[in-house]
Amino acid sequence: MEKHVVVIYPHPDDESFGAAGTIAKFREEGVPVTYLCGTLGEMGRNMGSPTFANRETLPEIRKKELINACQKLDIKLEMLGYRDKTLEFEDRTELAKNLKLYLDKIKPSLVITHYPEYAVHPDHNALGAAAIEAVEMMPTEDRPTVWAQAISNDFPAVLGKPDITNDITANFDKKFEAILAHQSQAMGVLGQHREKEAKNDLKEIAKQRLGFEQFYIWKY
Ligand SMILES: [Zn+2]
């Protein structure tokens, strides 16, 4: 059993779309989970559907949504306070050193992050690389296992079959609840602008697309 799982992603909602089912499984087993969230996703283009946010209100709104999603997932949250869409310009080693401070304190047995170069968004790639570097800075015997999540369309062709495939359809309700906590983002990301009557269909469609969570075990 894992001792403590640390999830490292840059945006509020990465945890819900990417790993909420896996997180829910760990929480069911009583494993503590901490989310290190890089930014507030304040540069996002989704403003709710129908629109209820604007450029000025988005940071506060996304912060509340993030806290809400983490409450639903019953995980601890640490907001790292970086600026959205700038992580690729941060000094990689400084970023890694900062992440390492958290890892040294929490001492997780497992770290979940994005697979650098295969995670589509520059923030995902940058923070994933920094997380991997942070673990690499630790003495070999203290290093947690790292699960790296690829998102790009071509990743299976290039990287091969992921080491871990979690079928999370059994606790998809929990994942969907966490996704919907990100009210300003959920509908935009799910590609759906109809409300209420479509909710059930929407959930079924999402289940097909997001019912499996896959990771590669990082090899140092
Ligand atoms: Zn993201």
mmCIF file of N, CA, C and O and ligand atoms in Angstrom, residues 9-15 17 35 39 41 62 84 114 119 121 123-124 151, ligand 1:
data_model
loop_
_atom_site.group_PDB
_atom_site.id
_atom_site.type_symbol
_atom_site.label_atom_id
_atom_site.label_comp_id
_atom_site.label_asym_id
_atom_site.label_seq_id
_atom_site.Cartn_x
_atom_site.Cartn_y
_atom_site.Cartn_z
ATOM 1 N N TYR A 9 0.467 18.796 -10.764
ATOM 2 C CA TYR A 9 -0.011 19.271 -12.066
ATOM 3 C C TYR A 9 -0.089 20.801 -12.002
ATOM 4 O O TYR A 9 -0.234 21.367 -10.906
ATOM 5 N N PRO A 10 -0.078 21.483 -13.150
ATOM 6 C CA PRO A 10 -0.066 22.944 -13.104
ATOM 7 C C PRO A 10 -1.422 23.629 -12.937
ATOM 8 O O PRO A 10 -1.457 24.768 -12.471
ATOM 9 N N HIS A 11 -2.502 22.999 -13.321
ATOM 10 C CA HIS A 11 -3.768 23.737 -13.368
ATOM 11 C C HIS A 11 -4.867 23.127 -12.492
ATOM 12 O O HIS A 11 -4.958 21.901 -12.400
ATOM 13 N N PRO A 12 -5.703 24.008 -11.917
ATOM 14 C CA PRO A 12 -6.925 23.503 -11.298
ATOM 15 C C PRO A 12 -7.702 22.783 -12.406
ATOM 16 O O PRO A 12 -7.874 23.366 -13.476
ATOM 17 N N ASP A 13 -8.099 21.619 -12.227
ATOM 18 C CA ASP A 13 -8.872 20.692 -13.082
ATOM 19 C C ASP A 13 -8.005 19.603 -13.719
ATOM 20 O O ASP A 13 -8.532 18.565 -14.113
ATOM 21 N N ASP A 14 -6.675 19.781 -13.770
ATOM 22 C CA ASP A 14 -5.814 18.698 -14.271
ATOM 23 C C ASP A 14 -5.999 17.442 -13.410
ATOM 24 O O ASP A 14 -6.013 16.329 -13.918
ATOM 25 N N GLU A 15 -6.109 17.671 -12.094
ATOM 26 C CA GLU A 15 -6.265 16.533 -11.165
ATOM 27 C C GLU A 15 -7.594 15.817 -11.387
ATOM 28 O O GLU A 15 -7.653 14.594 -11.311
ATOM 29 N N PHE A 17 -9.708 15.891 -14.261
ATOM 30 C CA PHE A 17 -9.776 15.235 -15.572
ATOM 31 C C PHE A 17 -8.761 14.098 -15.677
ATOM 32 O O PHE A 17 -9.035 13.057 -16.264
ATOM 33 N N TYR A 35 -2.283 17.367 -3.285
ATOM 34 C CA TYR A 35 -2.171 17.941 -4.626
ATOM 35 C C TYR A 35 -1.329 19.203 -4.576
ATOM 36 O O TYR A 35 -1.685 20.166 -3.892
ATOM 37 N N THR A 39 -0.552 26.536 -10.570
ATOM 38 C CA THR A 39 -1.092 27.872 -10.855
ATOM 39 C C THR A 39 -2.592 27.900 -10.529
ATOM 40 O O THR A 39 -3.148 26.898 -10.111
ATOM 41 N N GLY A 41 -4.617 28.696 -13.029
ATOM 42 C CA GLY A 41 -5.238 28.578 -14.346
ATOM 43 C C GLY A 41 -5.918 29.866 -14.773
ATOM 44 O O GLY A 41 -6.902 29.861 -15.517
ATOM 45 N N ARG A 62 -11.542 30.254 -9.995
ATOM 46 C CA ARG A 62 -10.861 28.964 -10.187
ATOM 47 C C ARG A 62 -10.245 28.453 -8.883
ATOM 48 O O ARG A 62 -10.157 27.252 -8.654
ATOM 49 N N ASP A 84 -0.016 31.241 -14.417
ATOM 50 C CA ASP A 84 -0.490 30.366 -15.492
ATOM 51 C C ASP A 84 0.210 30.714 -16.806
ATOM 52 O O ASP A 84 0.453 31.882 -17.097
ATOM 53 N N HIS A 114 2.777 14.954 -15.010
ATOM 54 C CA HIS A 114 2.670 14.805 -16.465
ATOM 55 C C HIS A 114 3.962 14.273 -17.073
ATOM 56 O O HIS A 114 5.048 14.524 -16.543
ATOM 57 N N ALA A 119 2.689 15.878 -22.972
ATOM 58 C CA ALA A 119 1.540 16.299 -22.176
ATOM 59 C C ALA A 119 0.852 17.539 -22.757
ATOM 60 O O ALA A 119 0.095 18.223 -22.075
ATOM 61 N N HIS A 121 0.290 20.646 -23.257
ATOM 62 C CA HIS A 121 0.383 22.043 -22.828
ATOM 63 C C HIS A 121 1.798 22.316 -22.295
ATOM 64 O O HIS A 121 2.344 21.497 -21.547
ATOM 65 N N ASP A 123 2.855 24.214 -19.955
ATOM 66 C CA ASP A 123 2.884 24.161 -18.482
ATOM 67 C C ASP A 123 2.956 22.710 -17.988
ATOM 68 O O ASP A 123 3.645 22.413 -17.011
ATOM 69 N N HIS A 124 2.196 21.831 -18.631
ATOM 70 C CA HIS A 124 2.198 20.411 -18.237
ATOM 71 C C HIS A 124 3.597 19.835 -18.419
ATOM 72 O O HIS A 124 4.131 19.171 -17.530
ATOM 73 N N ILE A 151 -0.529 12.728 -22.582
ATOM 74 C CA ILE A 151 -1.854 13.136 -23.068
ATOM 75 C C ILE A 151 -1.902 13.218 -24.588
ATOM 76 O O ILE A 151 -2.954 13.044 -25.189
HETATM 77 ZN ZN ZN B 1 -3.725 21.671 -17.475
#
